[in-house]
Amino acid sequence: HQCSITSSTIFDSSKLSLTTWFLAIYLITQAKEGMSALSLRRFLGISVNAAFKMKHKLQHVMKNADDQLVLEGFIELDDVYWGGKKSGGKRGRGAPGKTPFLAAVSR
């Protein structure tokens, strides 16, 4: 039985280098429109299957970190409606085809 700095982490038993993992973390967190597994594959030069599994593991870890977060004290909220097509139709809140998004931060 061997001990490693990556054991019991998402990097455990991965054939990909830590450099590849860190680059994937950077790319996923910096992409404004999100990043598909195909885009990740192109940037990292890995297989689609490896890119999909990597993205899934990273999303799972980010979700678990958010689930454990508890906001305290003074909390600021902001909302926005995201997406939809620009077709000269209804503008502003509640426009069809837009997804509501709420963000909160504690001060």
PDB file of N, CA and C in Angstrom:
ATOM      1  N   HIS A   1       0.848  -1.184   0.000  1.00  0.00           N
ATOM      2  CA  HIS A   1       0.000   0.000   0.000  1.00  0.00           C
ATOM      3  C   HIS A   1       0.886   1.236   0.000  1.00  0.00           C
ATOM      4  N   GLN A   2       0.687   2.110  -0.977  1.00  0.00           N
ATOM      5  CA  GLN A   2       1.497   3.317  -1.061  1.00  0.00           C
ATOM      6  C   GLN A   2       0.659   4.541  -0.765  1.00  0.00           C
ATOM      7  N   CYS A   3       1.320   5.538  -0.244  1.00  0.00           N
ATOM      8  CA  CYS A   3       0.666   6.804   0.071  1.00  0.00           C
ATOM      9  C   CYS A   3       1.103   7.844  -0.961  1.00  0.00           C
ATOM     10  N   SER A   4       0.175   8.669  -1.387  1.00  0.00           N
ATOM     11  CA  SER A   4       0.481   9.688  -2.380  1.00  0.00           C
ATOM     12  C   SER A   4      -0.260  10.964  -2.027  1.00  0.00           C
ATOM     13  N   ILE A   5       0.282  12.081  -2.470  1.00  0.00           N
ATOM     14  CA  ILE A   5      -0.367  13.368  -2.205  1.00  0.00           C
ATOM     15  C   ILE A   5      -1.704  13.471  -2.941  1.00  0.00           C
ATOM     16  N   THR A   6      -1.878  12.689  -4.002  1.00  0.00           N
ATOM     17  CA  THR A   6      -3.122  12.744  -4.764  1.00  0.00           C
ATOM     18  C   THR A   6      -4.139  11.689  -4.341  1.00  0.00           C
ATOM     19  N   SER A   7      -3.781  10.810  -3.409  1.00  0.00           N
ATOM     20  CA  SER A   7      -4.733   9.774  -2.993  1.00  0.00           C
ATOM     21  C   SER A   7      -5.922  10.403  -2.288  1.00  0.00           C
ATOM     22  N   SER A   8      -7.085   9.832  -2.499  1.00  0.00           N
ATOM     23  CA  SER A   8      -8.366  10.317  -1.962  1.00  0.00           C
ATOM     24  C   SER A   8      -8.743  11.689  -2.511  1.00  0.00           C
ATOM     25  N   THR A   9      -8.299  12.004  -3.711  1.00  0.00           N
ATOM     26  CA  THR A   9      -8.688  13.238  -4.393  1.00  0.00           C
ATOM     27  C   THR A   9      -9.243  12.868  -5.767  1.00  0.00           C
ATOM     28  N   ILE A  10      -9.704  13.864  -6.515  1.00  0.00           N
ATOM     29  CA  ILE A  10     -10.190  13.584  -7.865  1.00  0.00           C
ATOM     30  C   ILE A  10      -9.054  13.182  -8.795  1.00  0.00           C
ATOM     31  N   PHE A  11      -7.815  13.467  -8.395  1.00  0.00           N
ATOM     32  CA  PHE A  11      -6.656  13.124  -9.218  1.00  0.00           C
ATOM     33  C   PHE A  11      -6.205  11.681  -8.998  1.00  0.00           C
ATOM     34  N   ASP A  12      -6.747  11.016  -7.994  1.00  0.00           N
ATOM     35  CA  ASP A  12      -6.357   9.647  -7.646  1.00  0.00           C
ATOM     36  C   ASP A  12      -6.656   8.700  -8.810  1.00  0.00           C
ATOM     37  N   SER A  13      -5.736   7.836  -9.120  1.00  0.00           N
ATOM     38  CA  SER A  13      -5.860   6.822 -10.182  1.00  0.00           C
ATOM     39  C   SER A  13      -6.047   7.429 -11.574  1.00  0.00           C
ATOM     40  N   SER A  14      -5.638   8.662 -11.767  1.00  0.00           N
ATOM     41  CA  SER A  14      -5.745   9.294 -13.080  1.00  0.00           C
ATOM     42  C   SER A  14      -4.448   9.106 -13.849  1.00  0.00           C
ATOM     43  N   LYS A  15      -4.564   8.788 -15.125  1.00  0.00           N
ATOM     44  CA  LYS A  15      -3.383   8.645 -15.972  1.00  0.00           C
ATOM     45  C   LYS A  15      -2.917  10.000 -16.500  1.00  0.00           C
ATOM     46  N   LEU A  16      -3.756  11.017 -16.330  1.00  0.00           N
ATOM     47  CA  LEU A  16      -3.419  12.355 -16.815  1.00  0.00           C
ATOM     48  C   LEU A  16      -2.531  13.069 -15.805  1.00  0.00           C
ATOM     49  N   SER A  17      -1.655  13.922 -16.295  1.00  0.00           N
ATOM     50  CA  SER A  17      -0.739  14.648 -15.414  1.00  0.00           C
ATOM     51  C   SER A  17      -1.491  15.716 -14.621  1.00  0.00           C
ATOM     52  N   LEU A  18      -0.898  16.125 -13.507  1.00  0.00           N
ATOM     53  CA  LEU A  18      -1.501  17.200 -12.716  1.00  0.00           C
ATOM     54  C   LEU A  18      -1.541  18.499 -13.517  1.00  0.00           C
ATOM     55  N   THR A  19      -0.557  18.701 -14.371  1.00  0.00           N
ATOM     56  CA  THR A  19      -0.555  19.891 -15.227  1.00  0.00           C
ATOM     57  C   THR A  19      -1.794  19.913 -16.117  1.00  0.00           C
ATOM     58  N   THR A  20      -2.153  18.772 -16.669  1.00  0.00           N
ATOM     59  CA  THR A  20      -3.352  18.672 -17.505  1.00  0.00           C
ATOM     60  C   THR A  20      -4.596  18.959 -16.680  1.00  0.00           C
ATOM     61  N   TRP A  21      -4.657  18.414 -15.471  1.00  0.00           N
ATOM     62  CA  TRP A  21      -5.800  18.663 -14.582  1.00  0.00           C
ATOM     63  C   TRP A  21      -5.911  20.148 -14.238  1.00  0.00           C
ATOM     64  N   PHE A  22      -4.785  20.766 -13.884  1.00  0.00           N
ATOM     65  CA  PHE A  22      -4.820  22.181 -13.501  1.00  0.00           C
ATOM     66  C   PHE A  22      -5.199  23.068 -14.682  1.00  0.00           C
ATOM     67  N   LEU A  23      -4.739  22.717 -15.868  1.00  0.00           N
ATOM     68  CA  LEU A  23      -5.132  23.472 -17.062  1.00  0.00           C
ATOM     69  C   LEU A  23      -6.631  23.315 -17.315  1.00  0.00           C
ATOM     70  N   ALA A  24      -7.151  22.111 -17.114  1.00  0.00           N
ATOM     71  CA  ALA A  24      -8.594  21.879 -17.276  1.00  0.00           C
ATOM     72  C   ALA A  24      -9.386  22.702 -16.266  1.00  0.00           C
ATOM     73  N   ILE A  25      -8.929  22.742 -15.021  1.00  0.00           N
ATOM     74  CA  ILE A  25      -9.602  23.545 -13.988  1.00  0.00           C
ATOM     75  C   ILE A  25      -9.624  25.004 -14.410  1.00  0.00           C
ATOM     76  N   TYR A  26      -8.494  25.509 -14.892  1.00  0.00           N
ATOM     77  CA  TYR A  26      -8.416  26.895 -15.341  1.00  0.00           C
ATOM     78  C   TYR A  26      -9.378  27.147 -16.501  1.00  0.00           C
ATOM     79  N   LEU A  27      -9.352  26.285 -17.506  1.00  0.00           N
ATOM     80  CA  LEU A  27     -10.197  26.479 -18.687  1.00  0.00           C
ATOM     81  C   LEU A  27     -11.683  26.453 -18.334  1.00  0.00           C
ATOM     82  N   ILE A  28     -12.088  25.508 -17.497  1.00  0.00           N
ATOM     83  CA  ILE A  28     -13.505  25.381 -17.133  1.00  0.00           C
ATOM     84  C   ILE A  28     -13.970  26.569 -16.306  1.00  0.00           C
ATOM     85  N   THR A  29     -13.141  27.026 -15.380  1.00  0.00           N
ATOM     86  CA  THR A  29     -13.567  28.130 -14.512  1.00  0.00           C
ATOM     87  C   THR A  29     -13.503  29.484 -15.207  1.00  0.00           C
ATOM     88  N   GLN A  30     -12.736  29.613 -16.278  1.00  0.00           N
ATOM     89  CA  GLN A  30     -12.605  30.898 -16.959  1.00  0.00           C
ATOM     90  C   GLN A  30     -13.503  31.045 -18.178  1.00  0.00           C
ATOM     91  N   ALA A  31     -14.114  29.964 -18.628  1.00  0.00           N
ATOM     92  CA  ALA A  31     -14.961  30.014 -19.823  1.00  0.00           C
ATOM     93  C   ALA A  31     -16.293  30.681 -19.487  1.00  0.00           C
ATOM     94  N   LYS A  32     -16.575  31.812 -20.106  1.00  0.00           N
ATOM     95  CA  LYS A  32     -17.810  32.555 -19.828  1.00  0.00           C
ATOM     96  C   LYS A  32     -19.050  31.786 -20.252  1.00  0.00           C
ATOM     97  N   GLU A  33     -18.978  31.111 -21.369  1.00  0.00           N
ATOM     98  CA  GLU A  33     -20.126  30.393 -21.915  1.00  0.00           C
ATOM     99  C   GLU A  33     -20.136  28.922 -21.513  1.00  0.00           C
ATOM    100  N   GLY A  34     -19.237  28.521 -20.624  1.00  0.00           N
ATOM    101  CA  GLY A  34     -19.107  27.114 -20.280  1.00  0.00           C
ATOM    102  C   GLY A  34     -18.177  26.433 -21.273  1.00  0.00           C
ATOM    103  N   MET A  35     -17.818  25.210 -20.988  1.00  0.00           N
ATOM    104  CA  MET A  35     -16.907  24.491 -21.873  1.00  0.00           C
ATOM    105  C   MET A  35     -17.406  23.070 -22.075  1.00  0.00           C
ATOM    106  N   SER A  36     -17.553  22.688 -23.318  1.00  0.00           N
ATOM    107  CA  SER A  36     -17.989  21.331 -23.636  1.00  0.00           C
ATOM    108  C   SER A  36     -16.813  20.372 -23.510  1.00  0.00           C
ATOM    109  N   ALA A  37     -17.122  19.090 -23.419  1.00  0.00           N
ATOM    110  CA  ALA A  37     -16.074  18.073 -23.364  1.00  0.00           C
ATOM    111  C   ALA A  37     -15.268  18.068 -24.664  1.00  0.00           C
ATOM    112  N   LEU A  38     -15.925  18.367 -25.785  1.00  0.00           N
ATOM    113  CA  LEU A  38     -15.209  18.411 -27.066  1.00  0.00           C
ATOM    114  C   LEU A  38     -14.199  19.556 -27.097  1.00  0.00           C
ATOM    115  N   SER A  39     -14.584  20.715 -26.568  1.00  0.00           N
ATOM    116  CA  SER A  39     -13.652  21.841 -26.503  1.00  0.00           C
ATOM    117  C   SER A  39     -12.491  21.523 -25.572  1.00  0.00           C
ATOM    118  N   LEU A  40     -12.803  20.910 -24.445  1.00  0.00           N
ATOM    119  CA  LEU A  40     -11.772  20.520 -23.486  1.00  0.00           C
ATOM    120  C   LEU A  40     -10.797  19.532 -24.134  1.00  0.00           C
ATOM    121  N   ARG A  41     -11.327  18.599 -24.907  1.00  0.00           N
ATOM    122  CA  ARG A  41     -10.495  17.627 -25.618  1.00  0.00           C
ATOM    123  C   ARG A  41      -9.532  18.322 -26.571  1.00  0.00           C
ATOM    124  N   ARG A  42     -10.045  19.308 -27.318  1.00  0.00           N
ATOM    125  CA  ARG A  42      -9.197  20.028 -28.274  1.00  0.00           C
ATOM    126  C   ARG A  42      -8.091  20.800 -27.566  1.00  0.00           C
ATOM    127  N   PHE A  43      -8.427  21.501 -26.480  1.00  0.00           N
ATOM    128  CA  PHE A  43      -7.433  22.299 -25.761  1.00  0.00           C
ATOM    129  C   PHE A  43      -6.368  21.431 -25.095  1.00  0.00           C
ATOM    130  N   LEU A  44      -6.776  20.289 -24.536  1.00  0.00           N
ATOM    131  CA  LEU A  44      -5.856  19.463 -23.754  1.00  0.00           C
ATOM    132  C   LEU A  44      -5.199  18.349 -24.557  1.00  0.00           C
ATOM    133  N   GLY A  45      -5.745  18.035 -25.730  1.00  0.00           N
ATOM    134  CA  GLY A  45      -5.186  16.962 -26.542  1.00  0.00           C
ATOM    135  C   GLY A  45      -5.409  15.585 -25.945  1.00  0.00           C
ATOM    136  N   ILE A  46      -6.579  15.381 -25.344  1.00  0.00           N
ATOM    137  CA  ILE A  46      -6.922  14.090 -24.736  1.00  0.00           C
ATOM    138  C   ILE A  46      -8.160  13.534 -25.432  1.00  0.00           C
ATOM    139  N   SER A  47      -8.546  12.318 -25.078  1.00  0.00           N
ATOM    140  CA  SER A  47      -9.720  11.708 -25.707  1.00  0.00           C
ATOM    141  C   SER A  47     -11.008  12.367 -25.205  1.00  0.00           C
ATOM    142  N   VAL A  48     -12.073  12.231 -25.975  1.00  0.00           N
ATOM    143  CA  VAL A  48     -13.371  12.787 -25.583  1.00  0.00           C
ATOM    144  C   VAL A  48     -13.847  12.133 -24.290  1.00  0.00           C
ATOM    145  N   ASN A  49     -13.641  10.833 -24.169  1.00  0.00           N
ATOM    146  CA  ASN A  49     -14.063  10.111 -22.972  1.00  0.00           C
ATOM    147  C   ASN A  49     -13.332  10.638 -21.734  1.00  0.00           C
ATOM    148  N   ALA A  50     -12.023  10.849 -21.844  1.00  0.00           N
ATOM    149  CA  ALA A  50     -11.245  11.383 -20.721  1.00  0.00           C
ATOM    150  C   ALA A  50     -11.697  12.803 -20.385  1.00  0.00           C
ATOM    151  N   ALA A  51     -11.956  13.613 -21.408  1.00  0.00           N
ATOM    152  CA  ALA A  51     -12.408  14.989 -21.184  1.00  0.00           C
ATOM    153  C   ALA A  51     -13.770  15.011 -20.498  1.00  0.00           C
ATOM    154  N   PHE A  52     -14.678  14.123 -20.919  1.00  0.00           N
ATOM    155  CA  PHE A  52     -16.004  14.057 -20.312  1.00  0.00           C
ATOM    156  C   PHE A  52     -15.907  13.657 -18.843  1.00  0.00           C
ATOM    157  N   LYS A  53     -15.117  12.615 -18.551  1.00  0.00           N
ATOM    158  CA  LYS A  53     -14.961  12.161 -17.165  1.00  0.00           C
ATOM    159  C   LYS A  53     -14.307  13.229 -16.301  1.00  0.00           C
ATOM    160  N   MET A  54     -13.309  13.921 -16.856  1.00  0.00           N
ATOM    161  CA  MET A  54     -12.621  14.979 -16.124  1.00  0.00           C
ATOM    162  C   MET A  54     -13.587  16.115 -15.799  1.00  0.00           C
ATOM    163  N   LYS A  55     -14.351  16.535 -16.797  1.00  0.00           N
ATOM    164  CA  LYS A  55     -15.310  17.626 -16.593  1.00  0.00           C
ATOM    165  C   LYS A  55     -16.365  17.228 -15.566  1.00  0.00           C
ATOM    166  N   HIS A  56     -16.843  16.001 -15.640  1.00  0.00           N
ATOM    167  CA  HIS A  56     -17.850  15.513 -14.703  1.00  0.00           C
ATOM    168  C   HIS A  56     -17.306  15.503 -13.271  1.00  0.00           C
ATOM    169  N   LYS A  57     -16.079  15.034 -13.083  1.00  0.00           N
ATOM    170  CA  LYS A  57     -15.467  15.017 -11.751  1.00  0.00           C
ATOM    171  C   LYS A  57     -15.319  16.433 -11.197  1.00  0.00           C
ATOM    172  N   LEU A  58     -14.862  17.358 -12.041  1.00  0.00           N
ATOM    173  CA  LEU A  58     -14.676  18.741 -11.595  1.00  0.00           C
ATOM    174  C   LEU A  58     -16.009  19.397 -11.240  1.00  0.00           C
ATOM    175  N   GLN A  59     -17.043  19.165 -12.040  1.00  0.00           N
ATOM    176  CA  GLN A  59     -18.357  19.728 -11.738  1.00  0.00           C
ATOM    177  C   GLN A  59     -18.910  19.156 -10.441  1.00  0.00           C
ATOM    178  N   HIS A  60     -18.687  17.869 -10.208  1.00  0.00           N
ATOM    179  CA  HIS A  60     -19.153  17.222  -8.979  1.00  0.00           C
ATOM    180  C   HIS A  60     -18.476  17.840  -7.752  1.00  0.00           C
ATOM    181  N   VAL A  61     -17.174  18.065  -7.841  1.00  0.00           N
ATOM    182  CA  VAL A  61     -16.437  18.669  -6.726  1.00  0.00           C
ATOM    183  C   VAL A  61     -16.910  20.104  -6.481  1.00  0.00           C
ATOM    184  N   MET A  62     -17.113  20.876  -7.560  1.00  0.00           N
ATOM    185  CA  MET A  62     -17.566  22.263  -7.400  1.00  0.00           C
ATOM    186  C   MET A  62     -18.962  22.317  -6.797  1.00  0.00           C
ATOM    187  N   LYS A  63     -19.842  21.407  -7.195  1.00  0.00           N
ATOM    188  CA  LYS A  63     -21.195  21.369  -6.643  1.00  0.00           C
ATOM    189  C   LYS A  63     -21.161  21.023  -5.163  1.00  0.00           C
ATOM    190  N   ASN A  64     -20.367  20.031  -4.781  1.00  0.00           N
ATOM    191  CA  ASN A  64     -20.272  19.643  -3.376  1.00  0.00           C
ATOM    192  C   ASN A  64     -19.721  20.774  -2.519  1.00  0.00           C
ATOM    193  N   ALA A  65     -18.771  21.537  -3.043  1.00  0.00           N
ATOM    194  CA  ALA A  65     -18.221  22.671  -2.294  1.00  0.00           C
ATOM    195  C   ALA A  65     -19.297  23.734  -2.087  1.00  0.00           C
ATOM    196  N   ASP A  66     -20.116  23.994  -3.112  1.00  0.00           N
ATOM    197  CA  ASP A  66     -21.188  24.981  -2.994  1.00  0.00           C
ATOM    198  C   ASP A  66     -22.280  24.525  -2.035  1.00  0.00           C
ATOM    199  N   ASP A  67     -22.572  23.225  -2.010  1.00  0.00           N
ATOM    200  CA  ASP A  67     -23.617  22.701  -1.126  1.00  0.00           C
ATOM    201  C   ASP A  67     -23.265  22.876   0.344  1.00  0.00           C
ATOM    202  N   GLN A  68     -21.985  22.906   0.674  1.00  0.00           N
ATOM    203  CA  GLN A  68     -21.551  23.021   2.060  1.00  0.00           C
ATOM    204  C   GLN A  68     -21.402  24.472   2.505  1.00  0.00           C
ATOM    205  N   LEU A  69     -21.520  25.412   1.586  1.00  0.00           N
ATOM    206  CA  LEU A  69     -21.331  26.822   1.886  1.00  0.00           C
ATOM    207  C   LEU A  69     -22.572  27.404   2.558  1.00  0.00           C
ATOM    208  N   VAL A  70     -22.381  28.057   3.702  1.00  0.00           N
ATOM    209  CA  VAL A  70     -23.475  28.712   4.415  1.00  0.00           C
ATOM    210  C   VAL A  70     -23.150  30.201   4.495  1.00  0.00           C
ATOM    211  N   LEU A  71     -24.051  31.027   3.985  1.00  0.00           N
ATOM    212  CA  LEU A  71     -23.851  32.472   4.035  1.00  0.00           C
ATOM    213  C   LEU A  71     -24.287  33.003   5.392  1.00  0.00           C
ATOM    214  N   GLU A  72     -23.503  33.923   5.937  1.00  0.00           N
ATOM    215  CA  GLU A  72     -23.808  34.501   7.245  1.00  0.00           C
ATOM    216  C   GLU A  72     -23.648  36.008   7.183  1.00  0.00           C
ATOM    217  N   GLY A  73     -24.250  36.677   8.155  1.00  0.00           N
ATOM    218  CA  GLY A  73     -24.102  38.122   8.260  1.00  0.00           C
ATOM    219  C   GLY A  73     -24.893  38.849   7.191  1.00  0.00           C
ATOM    220  N   PHE A  74     -24.336  39.956   6.713  1.00  0.00           N
ATOM    221  CA  PHE A  74     -24.970  40.774   5.693  1.00  0.00           C
ATOM    222  C   PHE A  74     -24.825  40.082   4.344  1.00  0.00           C
ATOM    223  N   ILE A  75     -25.943  39.816   3.677  1.00  0.00           N
ATOM    224  CA  ILE A  75     -25.933  39.080   2.412  1.00  0.00           C
ATOM    225  C   ILE A  75     -26.477  39.968   1.303  1.00  0.00           C
ATOM    226  N   GLU A  76     -25.746  40.043   0.194  1.00  0.00           N
ATOM    227  CA  GLU A  76     -26.193  40.793  -0.977  1.00  0.00           C
ATOM    228  C   GLU A  76     -26.695  39.817  -2.029  1.00  0.00           C
ATOM    229  N   LEU A  77     -27.810  40.161  -2.665  1.00  0.00           N
ATOM    230  CA  LEU A  77     -28.404  39.330  -3.718  1.00  0.00           C
ATOM    231  C   LEU A  77     -28.513  40.138  -5.002  1.00  0.00           C
ATOM    232  N   ASP A  78     -28.394  39.461  -6.112  1.00  0.00           N
ATOM    233  CA  ASP A  78     -28.615  40.094  -7.409  1.00  0.00           C
ATOM    234  C   ASP A  78     -29.221  39.049  -8.343  1.00  0.00           C
ATOM    235  N   ASP A  79     -30.052  39.510  -9.247  1.00  0.00           N
ATOM    236  CA  ASP A  79     -30.668  38.578 -10.184  1.00  0.00           C
ATOM    237  C   ASP A  79     -30.460  39.063 -11.607  1.00  0.00           C
ATOM    238  N   VAL A  80     -30.514  38.118 -12.524  1.00  0.00           N
ATOM    239  CA  VAL A  80     -30.374  38.429 -13.939  1.00  0.00           C
ATOM    240  C   VAL A  80     -31.130  37.356 -14.714  1.00  0.00           C
ATOM    241  N   TYR A  81     -31.615  37.708 -15.878  1.00  0.00           N
ATOM    242  CA  TYR A  81     -32.239  36.737 -16.772  1.00  0.00           C
ATOM    243  C   TYR A  81     -31.268  36.491 -17.913  1.00  0.00           C
ATOM    244  N   TRP A  82     -30.882  35.246 -18.101  1.00  0.00           N
ATOM    245  CA  TRP A  82     -29.783  34.867 -18.968  1.00  0.00           C
ATOM    246  C   TRP A  82     -30.293  34.178 -20.228  1.00  0.00           C
ATOM    247  N   GLY A  83     -29.660  34.490 -21.346  1.00  0.00           N
ATOM    248  CA  GLY A  83     -29.937  33.755 -22.580  1.00  0.00           C
ATOM    249  C   GLY A  83     -31.068  34.345 -23.382  1.00  0.00           C
ATOM    250  N   GLY A  84     -31.673  33.516 -24.197  1.00  0.00           N
ATOM    251  CA  GLY A  84     -32.741  33.971 -25.075  1.00  0.00           C
ATOM    252  C   GLY A  84     -32.172  34.519 -26.368  1.00  0.00           C
ATOM    253  N   LYS A  85     -33.038  34.719 -27.329  1.00  0.00           N
ATOM    254  CA  LYS A  85     -32.608  35.235 -28.624  1.00  0.00           C
ATOM    255  C   LYS A  85     -32.888  36.726 -28.703  1.00  0.00           C
ATOM    256  N   LYS A  86     -31.978  37.458 -29.331  1.00  0.00           N
ATOM    257  CA  LYS A  86     -32.196  38.875 -29.591  1.00  0.00           C
ATOM    258  C   LYS A  86     -32.994  38.978 -30.880  1.00  0.00           C
ATOM    259  N   SER A  87     -34.279  39.241 -30.738  1.00  0.00           N
ATOM    260  CA  SER A  87     -35.102  39.321 -31.945  1.00  0.00           C
ATOM    261  C   SER A  87     -36.008  40.547 -31.921  1.00  0.00           C
ATOM    262  N   GLY A  88     -35.685  41.516 -31.097  1.00  0.00           N
ATOM    263  CA  GLY A  88     -36.492  42.720 -31.037  1.00  0.00           C
ATOM    264  C   GLY A  88     -37.790  42.533 -30.289  1.00  0.00           C
ATOM    265  N   GLY A  89     -37.951  41.410 -29.614  1.00  0.00           N
ATOM    266  CA  GLY A  89     -39.168  41.131 -28.859  1.00  0.00           C
ATOM    267  C   GLY A  89     -39.150  41.818 -27.505  1.00  0.00           C
ATOM    268  N   LYS A  90     -39.840  41.227 -26.562  1.00  0.00           N
ATOM    269  CA  LYS A  90     -39.938  41.787 -25.220  1.00  0.00           C
ATOM    270  C   LYS A  90     -38.558  41.868 -24.585  1.00  0.00           C
ATOM    271  N   ARG A  91     -38.290  42.965 -23.909  1.00  0.00           N
ATOM    272  CA  ARG A  91     -37.012  43.144 -23.236  1.00  0.00           C
ATOM    273  C   ARG A  91     -37.218  43.079 -21.737  1.00  0.00           C
ATOM    274  N   GLY A  92     -36.117  42.855 -21.031  1.00  0.00           N
ATOM    275  CA  GLY A  92     -36.163  42.919 -19.571  1.00  0.00           C
ATOM    276  C   GLY A  92     -36.558  41.615 -18.929  1.00  0.00           C
ATOM    277  N   ARG A  93     -37.042  41.731 -17.699  1.00  0.00           N
ATOM    278  CA  ARG A  93     -37.345  40.551 -16.888  1.00  0.00           C
ATOM    279  C   ARG A  93     -38.510  39.761 -17.435  1.00  0.00           C
ATOM    280  N   GLY A  94     -38.386  38.467 -17.316  1.00  0.00           N
ATOM    281  CA  GLY A  94     -39.480  37.595 -17.700  1.00  0.00           C
ATOM    282  C   GLY A  94     -39.634  37.394 -19.191  1.00  0.00           C
ATOM    283  N   ALA A  95     -38.678  37.882 -19.970  1.00  0.00           N
ATOM    284  CA  ALA A  95     -38.762  37.680 -21.409  1.00  0.00           C
ATOM    285  C   ALA A  95     -38.709  36.188 -21.707  1.00  0.00           C
ATOM    286  N   PRO A  96     -39.509  35.716 -22.667  1.00  0.00           N
ATOM    287  CA  PRO A  96     -39.534  34.276 -22.956  1.00  0.00           C
ATOM    288  C   PRO A  96     -38.172  33.766 -23.424  1.00  0.00           C
ATOM    289  N   GLY A  97     -37.857  32.551 -23.031  1.00  0.00           N
ATOM    290  CA  GLY A  97     -36.607  31.934 -23.446  1.00  0.00           C
ATOM    291  C   GLY A  97     -35.417  32.292 -22.585  1.00  0.00           C
ATOM    292  N   LYS A  98     -35.631  33.081 -21.540  1.00  0.00           N
ATOM    293  CA  LYS A  98     -34.521  33.468 -20.672  1.00  0.00           C
ATOM    294  C   LYS A  98     -34.561  32.656 -19.388  1.00  0.00           C
ATOM    295  N   THR A  99     -33.392  32.351 -18.859  1.00  0.00           N
ATOM    296  CA  THR A  99     -33.272  31.578 -17.631  1.00  0.00           C
ATOM    297  C   THR A  99     -32.969  32.512 -16.471  1.00  0.00           C
ATOM    298  N   PRO A 100     -33.779  32.468 -15.401  1.00  0.00           N
ATOM    299  CA  PRO A 100     -33.479  33.322 -14.245  1.00  0.00           C
ATOM    300  C   PRO A 100     -32.258  32.793 -13.497  1.00  0.00           C
ATOM    301  N   PHE A 101     -31.404  33.704 -13.029  1.00  0.00           N
ATOM    302  CA  PHE A 101     -30.197  33.343 -12.288  1.00  0.00           C
ATOM    303  C   PHE A 101     -30.090  34.265 -11.083  1.00  0.00           C
ATOM    304  N   LEU A 102     -29.846  33.696  -9.923  1.00  0.00           N
ATOM    305  CA  LEU A 102     -29.726  34.459  -8.682  1.00  0.00           C
ATOM    306  C   LEU A 102     -28.351  34.220  -8.093  1.00  0.00           C
ATOM    307  N   ALA A 103     -27.667  35.295  -7.697  1.00  0.00           N
ATOM    308  CA  ALA A 103     -26.346  35.188  -7.066  1.00  0.00           C
ATOM    309  C   ALA A 103     -26.412  35.830  -5.691  1.00  0.00           C
ATOM    310  N   ALA A 104     -25.701  35.243  -4.730  1.00  0.00           N
ATOM    311  CA  ALA A 104     -25.663  35.767  -3.364  1.00  0.00           C
ATOM    312  C   ALA A 104     -24.234  35.743  -2.857  1.00  0.00           C
ATOM    313  N   VAL A 105     -23.889  36.745  -2.062  1.00  0.00           N
ATOM    314  CA  VAL A 105     -22.560  36.823  -1.459  1.00  0.00           C
ATOM    315  C   VAL A 105     -22.703  37.389  -0.054  1.00  0.00           C
ATOM    316  N   SER A 106     -21.929  36.861   0.884  1.00  0.00           N
ATOM    317  CA  SER A 106     -21.970  37.412   2.240  1.00  0.00           C
ATOM    318  C   SER A 106     -20.804  38.371   2.411  1.00  0.00           C
ATOM    319  N   ARG A 107     -21.054  39.456   3.105  1.00  0.00           N
ATOM    320  CA  ARG A 107     -20.030  40.487   3.323  1.00  0.00           C
ATOM    321  C   ARG A 107     -19.367  40.303   4.649  1.00  0.00           C
TER     322      ARG A 107
END
